Amino acid sequence: MWLSWVPGWTMVIAVCRMFGYRRFKVFGFWLVQCNYIIIIGAVYIGTLVWCISIWPYYRSNLELSPPLALRSGMMSAAMYPFMFAMALKFNPISLLTGISHAHLQIYHQATCFLAFIFAVIHTAVFVNAPLREGGMKALKEIWFESFTTYWSGTVAIFFMLWICLSSLGVFRKMSYEFFVVQHIVFAALFLAFSFVHFEDLLRSNIWLWVTLGVWLFSIVSRSLMVLMSSNFFCGPRAKVRVLTRVSKTGNLDEEKPAEYLRLSFVTNLRWHAGQHVYVRFPGVYPWQAHPFTCMSIPSASPHLPNELVLLARVHNGITRQLYNKTAAQGTETSIKKEYAPKLEESKSADSPSDGLSSVIDHNPEKHIMEDAGIAIDQNTREITAYLDGPYSHNYSLGMYEHSVLVAVGSGITFCLPQVTELLRRSVHDDSIVTTNVCFIWMVQSYDMIRWVKPEMQQLYELVQRSKISVQMHVYCYRETVPYEEYLHDFLQVHHGQRVDVAAAVEQEVQAAMERKSRSMCVLSCAPKPIVALVGNKVSAVNAHLAMGKLGSLKDVRFVTVLFDL
């Protein structure tokens, strides 16, 4: 970036990142990153001071509305379009700025709470004004004189309170599907009662019409995207796979594998690494779409069909129903030990000694769950699914000379395609500066490795052709025996241990300095505690960068994706 040559600019950016990436733990809960706190806090302070700093608050004549009530009410109404826009998947803000709707969610919540605060001020002043002049008698007279306005406003503010409270994480985690349905229903009711309450006084309905227009724009746009991606509801069916049993050794007859869903289907849809789609299953859960991160990348040629692969941990709701239906009604196949690939028999004379290109069967139907010495039962079924997306913007790791990726569990679906796309770009001589990639993946068991074998094979083939150095470390902290299958040279599996992510990031910073790298990106897709540890470490690294202690490193960025609903 040309601004990097401006004197002092590197230090300014490092100081901003030092404060922005920092997270604090309060009463056992991790707060959001400080950059959000600073921005939201500035908006809260600025608008509240603007609202309450102008005098007088009341008029001497009760027939005229109090200035503070009008001002706070109009400020609350003016936030409606932004409040709704930042909640929508397809919205004008994302179109104009490129910021993903997922990163706007915290601003959506903050705007909703701020609009509620102004609505409370608006209500309190209107209630207090007649009480100051004539007590309860005056309040009762005004209530019945403007009955429609007062009762509709009362209902609207209670709807707004419920929307704010139900959007807190503790309620969303109880039942995300119920949260989404009730959130939409109460938002529609809130908007309807706002129309009744406003009565277009001071032309206030303009904010409601804009809000309704933004909402309808999103609905129509998403509907068209679903129609086109599904070939007008005649598109290919999704293939759903689940593991039902893993037999490991003679001492342990059966083991119930980690419950995951792997969906794959051929589509004309194009997407980038890191993007996600919403999938609607009309035969299972027709009234709601579920988000899935795209684990695969589209074909290099735009003229070839693309295989979209989605992987998700099974929770309650849609994923649980899909898992149960597939396990109970799907076609069962068993991959036994004698069908596992034998390294000695499969190697060809011209294959590289450190490769697996000739060993792995490229048929995903066979080797997706195949493991040497392991018998696995998997169930497969086809189901109708409609795609809505893709959403989110991709992060270009090619801008950074050194990249570190930290994933936990199904966070691999976000990080793995980033590396795959980066390597493919480097193979095609794209303009990238990356020279080294370190990938850290933490999982509970070896089951997750079996789920992503086809993608690992694709990654290995690209590593062989690319000049970028790639090291991948998989930490299976609940496994007590080594992983027995032959693996690619760039991939190391560690069993029975957890990784100190802060120390790992520090080690990679030192490695980047030794290689004289100028830029570095740390990307994390994990639960909040892991993301907080990595973010705080990158914050400390930027503090050292601002003091000029990192040698050649002038740019250290942190990109985060949280699992939390």
Coordinates of C-alpha atoms in Angstrom, one line a residue:
M1 CA 0.0 0.0 0.0
W2 CA 1.4 3.4 -1.0
L3 CA 0.6 4.9 2.4
S4 CA 3.2 2.6 4.0
W5 CA 5.9 4.9 2.6
V6 CA 4.5 7.9 4.5
P7 CA 6.7 8.6 7.5
G8 CA 5.1 7.4 10.7
W9 CA 2.2 5.7 9.0
T10 CA 3.4 2.2 9.9
M11 CA 3.5 3.2 13.6
V12 CA 0.0 4.7 13.5
I13 CA -1.4 1.5 12.0
A14 CA 0.4 -0.6 14.5
V15 CA -0.9 1.5 17.4
C16 CA -4.5 1.3 16.1
R17 CA -4.2 -2.5 15.8
M18 CA -2.6 -2.8 19.2
F19 CA -5.7 -1.3 20.8
G20 CA -8.2 -2.7 18.2
Y21 CA -7.3 -6.4 18.4
R22 CA -7.2 -6.4 22.2
R23 CA -9.9 -8.3 24.2
F24 CA -10.7 -8.2 27.9
K25 CA -12.4 -10.8 30.1
V26 CA -15.1 -9.5 32.4
F27 CA -16.8 -11.8 35.0
G28 CA -15.7 -14.8 33.0
F29 CA -16.9 -13.6 29.6
W30 CA -14.8 -12.3 26.8
L31 CA -15.8 -9.0 25.4
V32 CA -15.7 -8.1 21.7
Q33 CA -12.5 -6.6 20.3
C34 CA -11.7 -3.2 21.4
N35 CA -12.0 -1.7 17.9
Y36 CA -15.7 -2.4 18.1
I37 CA -16.0 -1.0 21.6
I38 CA -14.2 2.2 20.6
I39 CA -16.3 2.8 17.5
I40 CA -19.6 1.9 19.2
G41 CA -18.7 3.8 22.3
A42 CA -17.9 6.9 20.2
V43 CA -21.3 6.7 18.4
Y44 CA -23.2 6.2 21.7
I45 CA -21.5 9.1 23.5
G46 CA -21.7 11.4 20.5
T47 CA -25.4 10.8 19.8
L48 CA -26.5 10.9 23.4
V49 CA -24.6 14.1 24.1
W50 CA -26.2 15.6 21.0
C51 CA -29.6 14.5 22.2
I52 CA -29.5 15.7 25.8
S53 CA -27.2 18.7 25.6
I54 CA -29.8 21.0 24.0
W55 CA -32.1 23.0 26.3
P56 CA -35.0 23.3 27.2
Y57 CA -36.3 19.8 27.6
Y58 CA -39.9 20.8 28.1
R59 CA -42.3 23.5 27.0
S60 CA -44.5 25.6 29.3
N61 CA -47.5 24.8 27.1
L62 CA -48.7 21.2 27.4
E63 CA -50.3 21.4 24.0
L64 CA -46.8 21.5 22.4
S65 CA -44.6 18.4 22.5
P66 CA -41.4 18.5 24.6
P67 CA -38.4 19.2 22.4
L68 CA -36.4 16.4 24.1
A69 CA -39.1 13.9 23.3
L70 CA -39.3 15.0 19.7
R71 CA -35.6 15.0 19.2
S72 CA -35.0 11.6 20.8
G73 CA -38.0 10.1 19.0
M74 CA -36.7 11.2 15.6
M75 CA -33.2 10.1 16.3
S76 CA -34.5 6.6 17.2
A77 CA -36.6 6.5 14.0
A78 CA -33.6 7.6 11.9
M79 CA -31.8 4.5 13.0
Y80 CA -34.4 2.1 11.8
P81 CA -33.0 1.8 8.2
F82 CA -29.5 1.1 9.4
M83 CA -30.7 -1.2 12.1
F84 CA -32.6 -3.4 9.6
A85 CA -30.0 -3.1 6.8
M86 CA -27.2 -4.4 9.0
A87 CA -29.3 -7.4 10.0
L88 CA -29.9 -8.5 6.4
K89 CA -27.8 -10.9 4.4
F90 CA -28.1 -8.8 1.2
N91 CA -28.0 -5.2 2.1
P92 CA -26.9 -1.8 0.6
I93 CA -24.1 -1.3 3.2
S94 CA -22.3 -4.5 2.2
L95 CA -22.8 -3.7 -1.5
L96 CA -21.2 -0.3 -1.1
T97 CA -18.4 -1.1 1.3
G98 CA -17.7 -4.8 0.7
I99 CA -18.0 -5.5 4.5
S100 CA -19.7 -8.8 5.1
H101 CA -23.1 -8.9 6.8
A102 CA -21.5 -11.2 9.4
H103 CA -19.2 -8.4 10.5
L104 CA -22.1 -5.9 10.6
Q105 CA -24.0 -8.0 13.1
I106 CA -22.4 -6.4 16.2
Y107 CA -23.2 -3.0 14.8
H108 CA -26.8 -4.1 14.1
Q109 CA -27.2 -5.1 17.8
A110 CA -25.5 -1.9 19.0
T111 CA -27.8 0.2 16.8
C112 CA -30.8 -1.6 18.0
F113 CA -29.9 -1.0 21.7
L114 CA -29.2 2.7 20.9
A115 CA -32.5 3.1 19.1
F116 CA -34.2 1.6 22.2
I117 CA -32.4 4.0 24.5
F118 CA -33.7 6.9 22.5
A119 CA -37.2 5.4 22.5
V120 CA -37.1 5.1 26.3
I121 CA -36.0 8.8 26.5
H122 CA -38.8 9.7 24.1
T123 CA -41.4 7.8 26.2
A124 CA -40.1 9.0 29.6
V125 CA -40.3 12.6 28.6
F126 CA -43.8 12.3 27.1
V127 CA -45.0 10.6 30.3
N128 CA -43.2 13.0 32.6
A129 CA -44.4 16.2 30.9
P130 CA -48.1 16.0 31.9
L131 CA -47.1 14.6 35.4
R132 CA -45.0 17.8 36.0
E133 CA -48.0 20.0 35.2
G134 CA -51.1 18.2 36.3
G135 CA -50.2 14.9 37.8
M136 CA -51.9 11.6 37.0
K137 CA -55.1 13.4 36.0
A138 CA -53.3 15.3 33.2
L139 CA -51.5 12.1 32.1
K140 CA -54.8 10.2 31.9
E141 CA -56.5 13.0 29.9
I142 CA -53.6 13.0 27.4
W143 CA -53.6 9.2 27.2
F144 CA -57.2 9.0 26.2
E145 CA -57.0 12.1 24.0
S146 CA -54.3 10.5 21.9
F147 CA -55.1 6.9 22.7
T148 CA -54.0 5.4 19.3
T149 CA -50.7 7.1 19.4
Y150 CA -49.9 6.2 23.0
W151 CA -51.0 2.5 23.0
S152 CA -49.3 1.7 19.7
G153 CA -46.1 3.3 21.0
T154 CA -46.3 1.3 24.2
V155 CA -46.7 -2.0 22.2
A156 CA -43.9 -1.0 19.8
I157 CA -41.4 -0.2 22.6
F158 CA -42.1 -3.5 24.3
F159 CA -41.6 -5.3 21.0
M160 CA -38.3 -3.4 20.7
L161 CA -37.3 -4.5 24.2
W162 CA -38.0 -8.1 23.5
I163 CA -36.0 -8.0 20.2
C164 CA -33.0 -6.5 22.0
L165 CA -33.1 -9.0 24.8
S166 CA -33.7 -12.1 22.7
S167 CA -30.8 -11.2 20.5
L168 CA -28.3 -11.8 23.3
G169 CA -26.1 -14.8 22.9
V170 CA -27.5 -16.7 25.9
F171 CA -31.0 -16.8 24.3
R172 CA -29.7 -17.5 20.8
K173 CA -27.8 -20.6 21.9
M174 CA -30.9 -22.1 23.5
S175 CA -32.5 -22.6 20.1
Y176 CA -31.1 -20.7 17.1
E177 CA -33.9 -21.8 14.8
F178 CA -36.6 -20.5 17.2
F179 CA -34.6 -17.3 17.6
V180 CA -34.5 -16.6 13.9
V181 CA -38.3 -17.2 13.4
Q182 CA -39.4 -15.1 16.3
H183 CA -36.9 -12.4 15.5
I184 CA -38.4 -11.9 12.0
V185 CA -42.0 -12.1 13.3
F186 CA -41.4 -9.5 16.1
A187 CA -39.4 -7.2 13.7
A188 CA -42.4 -7.2 11.3
L189 CA -44.8 -6.5 14.1
F190 CA -42.6 -3.7 15.5
L191 CA -42.4 -2.1 12.1
A192 CA -46.2 -2.3 11.7
F193 CA -47.0 -0.7 15.1
S194 CA -44.4 2.0 14.3
F195 CA -46.5 3.0 11.3
V196 CA -49.5 3.3 13.6
H197 CA -47.6 5.2 16.2
F198 CA -45.8 7.7 13.9
E199 CA -48.9 8.9 12.0
D200 CA -46.4 10.6 9.6
L201 CA -45.9 13.4 12.2
L202 CA -43.0 15.6 11.1
R203 CA -42.9 13.4 8.0
S204 CA -41.4 10.7 10.2
N205 CA -42.9 7.9 8.0
I206 CA -40.1 8.5 5.6
W207 CA -37.8 6.4 7.9
L208 CA -40.3 3.6 8.0
W209 CA -40.7 3.5 4.2
V210 CA -37.0 3.4 3.7
T211 CA -36.7 0.6 6.2
L212 CA -39.4 -1.4 4.4
G213 CA -37.8 -0.7 1.1
V214 CA -34.4 -2.0 2.3
W215 CA -36.1 -5.2 3.7
L216 CA -38.0 -5.8 0.5
F217 CA -34.9 -5.2 -1.6
S218 CA -33.1 -7.9 0.4
I219 CA -36.0 -10.4 0.1
V220 CA -36.3 -9.9 -3.7
S221 CA -32.6 -10.1 -4.3
R222 CA -32.1 -13.2 -2.2
S223 CA -35.1 -14.9 -3.9
L224 CA -33.6 -14.2 -7.3
M225 CA -30.2 -15.6 -6.2
V226 CA -32.0 -18.8 -5.0
L227 CA -33.9 -19.1 -8.3
M228 CA -30.7 -18.8 -10.4
S229 CA -28.5 -21.0 -8.2
S230 CA -31.1 -23.8 -8.2
N231 CA -32.0 -23.4 -12.0
F232 CA -35.5 -22.3 -11.0
F233 CA -35.8 -25.1 -8.4
C234 CA -34.7 -27.8 -10.9
G235 CA -31.0 -27.9 -9.8
P236 CA -28.9 -30.9 -8.7
R237 CA -29.7 -32.6 -5.4
A238 CA -27.3 -32.4 -2.5
K239 CA -25.5 -35.6 -1.4
V240 CA -25.3 -35.9 2.4
R241 CA -22.8 -38.2 4.1
V242 CA -22.5 -39.1 7.8
L243 CA -20.4 -41.6 9.7
T244 CA -22.3 -44.1 11.8
R245 CA -19.6 -46.4 13.1
V246 CA -15.8 -46.6 13.3
S247 CA -14.1 -50.0 14.2
K248 CA -10.5 -49.3 15.1
T249 CA -8.7 -52.2 16.6
G250 CA -9.4 -55.7 18.0
N251 CA -9.4 -54.3 21.5
L252 CA -12.0 -51.6 20.7
D253 CA -14.8 -53.1 18.5
E254 CA -16.8 -50.0 17.8
E255 CA -16.6 -46.3 18.4
K256 CA -19.2 -43.7 17.6
P257 CA -17.5 -41.0 15.5
A258 CA -17.9 -37.3 15.9
E259 CA -21.2 -36.2 14.4
Y260 CA -20.6 -34.2 11.3
L261 CA -22.4 -33.6 8.0
R262 CA -20.7 -33.5 4.7
L263 CA -22.8 -32.1 1.8
S264 CA -21.6 -32.0 -1.8
F265 CA -23.3 -31.2 -5.0
V266 CA -22.4 -29.9 -8.5
T267 CA -23.5 -26.4 -9.2
N268 CA -22.8 -23.5 -11.6
L269 CA -22.4 -21.2 -8.6
R270 CA -19.0 -19.4 -8.3
W271 CA -17.6 -18.4 -4.9
H272 CA -14.4 -17.5 -3.2
A273 CA -12.5 -19.0 -0.3
G274 CA -14.0 -17.9 3.1
Q275 CA -17.5 -17.3 1.7
H276 CA -20.6 -19.1 2.9
V277 CA -24.0 -20.0 1.6
Y278 CA -27.4 -20.5 3.1
V279 CA -28.9 -23.8 2.3
R280 CA -32.6 -24.5 2.5
F281 CA -33.9 -28.1 2.7
P282 CA -37.6 -28.0 1.7
G283 CA -38.1 -31.7 2.6
V284 CA -36.6 -31.3 6.1
Y285 CA -36.9 -27.7 7.3
P286 CA -38.6 -25.7 4.5
W287 CA -39.1 -22.4 6.4
Q288 CA -35.5 -21.8 7.3
A289 CA -32.1 -21.7 5.6
H290 CA -28.9 -22.8 7.4
P291 CA -25.5 -21.2 6.9
F292 CA -22.6 -23.4 5.8
T293 CA -19.0 -22.3 5.0
C294 CA -17.8 -23.4 1.5
M295 CA -15.0 -25.8 2.2
S296 CA -14.1 -26.4 -1.5
I297 CA -13.1 -23.9 -4.1
P298 CA -14.6 -23.7 -7.6
S299 CA -12.9 -25.1 -10.6
A300 CA -10.1 -23.1 -12.2
S301 CA -12.1 -22.8 -15.5
P302 CA -15.4 -20.9 -15.4
H303 CA -16.6 -23.3 -18.1
L304 CA -16.4 -26.4 -15.9
P305 CA -18.9 -27.4 -13.3
N306 CA -18.1 -26.8 -9.6
E307 CA -18.3 -29.2 -6.7
L308 CA -19.5 -27.3 -3.7
V309 CA -18.5 -29.1 -0.5
L310 CA -20.0 -28.1 2.9
L311 CA -19.1 -29.5 6.3
A312 CA -20.8 -28.8 9.6
R313 CA -20.8 -30.0 13.1
V314 CA -24.2 -31.6 14.1
H315 CA -26.1 -29.5 16.7
N316 CA -29.8 -29.2 17.3
G317 CA -32.2 -28.1 14.6
I318 CA -31.6 -28.6 10.9
T319 CA -28.2 -30.4 11.2
R320 CA -29.6 -32.8 13.8
Q321 CA -32.6 -33.7 11.6
L322 CA -30.4 -34.1 8.5
Y323 CA -28.0 -36.4 10.5
N324 CA -30.8 -38.5 11.9
K325 CA -32.6 -38.9 8.6
T326 CA -29.4 -39.8 6.8
A327 CA -28.3 -42.3 9.4
A328 CA -31.7 -43.9 9.5
Q329 CA -32.8 -43.8 5.9
G330 CA -29.6 -43.3 3.9
T331 CA -27.8 -46.0 1.8
E332 CA -25.3 -47.7 4.1
T333 CA -21.8 -48.5 2.8
S334 CA -18.9 -50.1 4.7
I335 CA -15.3 -49.6 3.9
K336 CA -13.4 -52.5 5.3
K337 CA -9.7 -53.0 6.1
E338 CA -9.0 -55.1 3.0
Y339 CA -10.1 -52.2 0.8
A340 CA -7.7 -49.7 2.4
P341 CA -4.9 -48.5 0.1
K342 CA -1.6 -50.3 0.5
L343 CA 1.3 -48.1 0.1
E344 CA 3.8 -50.8 -1.1
E345 CA 1.5 -52.0 -3.9
S346 CA 0.3 -48.6 -5.1
K347 CA 3.6 -46.8 -5.6
S348 CA 4.6 -46.5 -9.2
A349 CA 8.2 -46.2 -10.4
D350 CA 7.9 -42.7 -11.6
S351 CA 6.1 -41.3 -8.6
P352 CA 8.0 -39.1 -6.1
S353 CA 9.1 -40.9 -3.0
D354 CA 7.6 -38.2 -0.8
G355 CA 4.3 -38.0 -2.6
L356 CA 0.9 -39.7 -2.5
S357 CA -0.4 -38.7 -5.9
S358 CA -0.4 -42.3 -7.1
V359 CA -1.5 -43.8 -3.8
I360 CA -4.8 -42.0 -3.1
D361 CA -7.8 -43.0 -5.0
H362 CA -9.3 -39.9 -6.5
N363 CA -12.8 -41.2 -6.3
P364 CA -14.4 -39.4 -3.4
E365 CA -17.1 -42.0 -3.1
K366 CA -14.5 -44.5 -2.0
H367 CA -11.7 -42.8 -0.1
I368 CA -13.5 -40.0 1.7
M369 CA -13.6 -42.0 4.9
E370 CA -10.9 -44.5 4.0
D371 CA -8.2 -45.2 6.6
A372 CA -5.6 -47.9 6.7
G373 CA -6.6 -50.7 9.1
I374 CA -9.9 -49.1 9.9
A375 CA -13.5 -50.3 9.0
I376 CA -15.9 -47.4 8.7
D377 CA -19.7 -47.3 8.1
Q378 CA -21.0 -44.3 6.3
N379 CA -24.6 -43.5 5.3
T380 CA -25.3 -41.5 2.2
R381 CA -28.5 -40.0 0.8
E382 CA -29.6 -37.4 -1.7
I383 CA -31.8 -34.5 -0.7
T384 CA -33.2 -31.5 -2.4
A385 CA -31.5 -28.3 -1.4
Y386 CA -31.7 -24.7 -2.5
L387 CA -28.6 -22.4 -2.3
D388 CA -28.7 -18.7 -1.2
G389 CA -25.4 -17.0 -1.7
P390 CA -22.5 -16.8 -1.6
Y391 CA -22.0 -14.1 1.1
S392 CA -19.0 -12.5 2.8
H393 CA -15.9 -11.2 1.1
N394 CA -12.7 -13.2 0.7
Y395 CA -9.5 -12.4 2.5
S396 CA -6.5 -12.3 0.1
L397 CA -3.6 -14.0 1.9
G398 CA -1.5 -13.3 -1.3
M399 CA -0.9 -9.7 0.0
Y400 CA 1.2 -11.0 2.9
E401 CA 4.6 -12.7 2.7
H402 CA 4.0 -14.8 5.8
S403 CA 0.6 -16.2 6.9
V404 CA -0.5 -18.1 10.0
L405 CA -3.8 -19.8 10.2
V406 CA -5.4 -21.2 13.4
A407 CA -8.5 -23.3 13.2
V408 CA -10.4 -25.4 15.7
G409 CA -12.7 -28.2 14.7
S410 CA -15.0 -27.3 11.8
G411 CA -13.1 -24.0 11.6
I412 CA -11.1 -25.9 9.0
T413 CA -13.9 -25.1 6.5
F414 CA -12.9 -21.4 6.6
C415 CA -9.1 -21.8 6.7
L416 CA -8.4 -24.7 4.4
P417 CA -9.9 -23.2 1.2
Q418 CA -7.9 -20.0 2.0
V419 CA -4.6 -21.9 1.6
T420 CA -5.9 -24.0 -1.3
E421 CA -6.9 -20.9 -3.3
L422 CA -3.6 -19.2 -2.4
L423 CA -1.6 -22.1 -3.7
R424 CA -3.6 -22.4 -6.9
R425 CA -3.1 -18.7 -7.6
S426 CA 0.7 -19.1 -7.0
V427 CA 0.7 -22.1 -9.5
H428 CA -0.9 -19.9 -12.1
D429 CA 1.7 -17.2 -11.6
D430 CA -0.7 -14.8 -10.0
S431 CA 0.7 -11.6 -8.5
I432 CA 1.1 -12.8 -4.9
V433 CA 4.0 -12.2 -2.5
T434 CA 3.4 -15.1 0.0
T435 CA 6.5 -17.3 0.6
N436 CA 5.5 -19.2 3.8
V437 CA 2.3 -20.5 5.3
C438 CA 1.9 -22.2 8.7
F439 CA -1.5 -23.9 9.4
I440 CA -2.4 -25.0 12.9
W441 CA -5.6 -27.1 13.3
M442 CA -6.9 -28.4 16.7
V443 CA -9.4 -31.2 16.8
Q444 CA -10.7 -33.7 19.3
S445 CA -10.2 -36.9 17.3
Y446 CA -8.9 -38.3 14.1
D447 CA -12.4 -38.4 12.6
M448 CA -12.1 -34.8 11.4
I449 CA -9.0 -35.7 9.3
R450 CA -11.0 -38.4 7.6
W451 CA -13.7 -35.8 6.7
V452 CA -11.3 -33.6 4.8
K453 CA -9.2 -36.2 3.0
P454 CA -10.2 -35.1 -0.5
E455 CA -9.3 -31.5 0.2
M456 CA -6.0 -32.6 1.8
Q457 CA -5.2 -34.5 -1.4
Q458 CA -5.9 -31.4 -3.5
L459 CA -3.8 -29.3 -1.2
Y460 CA -0.9 -31.7 -1.4
E461 CA -0.9 -31.7 -5.2
L462 CA -0.8 -27.9 -5.2
V463 CA 2.0 -27.8 -2.6
Q464 CA 4.0 -30.0 -4.9
R465 CA 3.6 -27.5 -7.8
S466 CA 3.8 -24.2 -5.8
K467 CA 6.9 -22.3 -4.6
I468 CA 5.2 -21.5 -1.3
S469 CA 6.4 -23.3 1.8
V470 CA 3.4 -24.9 3.7
Q471 CA 3.6 -26.5 7.1
M472 CA 0.4 -28.0 8.6
H473 CA 0.2 -29.2 12.2
V474 CA -2.9 -31.1 13.4
Y475 CA -3.3 -31.4 17.2
C476 CA -5.7 -34.3 18.3
Y477 CA -5.8 -33.6 22.0
R478 CA -8.2 -36.5 22.9
E479 CA -6.3 -39.2 21.0
T480 CA -3.9 -41.4 23.0
V481 CA -2.3 -43.4 20.1
P482 CA -0.4 -42.1 17.1
Y483 CA -2.2 -41.7 13.8
E484 CA -1.2 -44.8 11.8
E485 CA -2.1 -43.8 8.2
Y486 CA 0.6 -42.5 5.9
L487 CA 0.3 -38.8 5.5
H488 CA 1.7 -36.1 3.3
D489 CA 5.1 -34.7 4.2
F490 CA 3.8 -31.2 4.8
L491 CA 1.2 -32.5 7.4
Q492 CA 2.1 -33.5 10.9
V493 CA -0.3 -35.0 13.4
H494 CA 0.3 -34.7 17.1
H495 CA -1.8 -36.8 19.5
G496 CA -2.6 -36.2 23.2
Q497 CA -1.6 -32.6 23.4
R498 CA -2.8 -29.1 23.0
V499 CA -1.0 -26.3 21.3
D500 CA -0.1 -23.0 23.0
V501 CA -1.5 -20.8 20.3
A502 CA 0.1 -17.6 21.7
A503 CA 3.6 -19.3 21.7
A504 CA 3.0 -20.6 18.2
V505 CA 2.2 -17.2 16.9
E506 CA 5.3 -15.8 18.6
Q507 CA 7.4 -18.5 17.0
E508 CA 6.0 -17.6 13.6
V509 CA 6.7 -13.9 14.1
Q510 CA 10.3 -14.8 14.8
A511 CA 10.4 -17.0 11.7
A512 CA 9.1 -14.2 9.6
M513 CA 11.7 -11.9 11.0
E514 CA 14.4 -14.4 10.2
R515 CA 13.1 -14.6 6.6
K516 CA 13.2 -10.8 6.3
S517 CA 9.4 -10.8 5.6
R518 CA 7.8 -7.4 5.6
S519 CA 4.1 -8.4 6.1
M520 CA 2.3 -11.0 8.0
C521 CA -1.3 -12.1 8.4
V522 CA -2.8 -14.2 11.3
L523 CA -6.2 -15.7 10.5
S524 CA -8.2 -17.5 13.2
C525 CA -11.5 -19.4 12.9
A526 CA -12.2 -20.8 16.4
P527 CA -14.3 -20.4 19.5
K528 CA -14.1 -17.1 21.4
P529 CA -11.4 -18.1 24.0
I530 CA -9.0 -19.2 21.3
V531 CA -9.7 -16.2 19.1
A532 CA -9.1 -13.9 22.2
L533 CA -5.8 -15.5 22.9
V534 CA -4.6 -15.2 19.3
G535 CA -5.9 -11.6 19.0
N536 CA -4.2 -10.5 22.3
K537 CA -1.0 -12.0 21.1
V538 CA -1.2 -10.1 17.7
S539 CA -2.1 -7.0 19.7
A540 CA 1.2 -7.4 21.7
V541 CA 3.1 -8.0 18.5
N542 CA 1.8 -4.8 17.0
A543 CA 2.9 -3.0 20.2
H544 CA 6.4 -4.2 19.5
L545 CA 6.1 -3.2 15.9
A546 CA 5.1 0.3 16.9
M547 CA 8.3 0.5 19.0
G548 CA 10.4 -0.7 16.0
K549 CA 11.3 -4.0 17.6
L550 CA 10.3 -6.4 14.8
G551 CA 13.1 -5.7 12.3
S552 CA 11.8 -6.1 8.8
L553 CA 8.2 -6.7 9.8
K554 CA 6.1 -3.6 9.1
D555 CA 2.6 -5.0 8.8
V556 CA 0.9 -7.6 11.1
R557 CA -2.8 -8.1 10.5
F558 CA -5.3 -10.2 12.4
V559 CA -8.5 -11.7 10.7
T560 CA -11.0 -13.5 12.9
V561 CA -14.1 -15.6 12.4
L562 CA -16.0 -16.7 15.5
F563 CA -18.1 -19.8 15.9
D564 CA -20.5 -18.1 18.3
L565 CA -24.1 -17.7 17.1

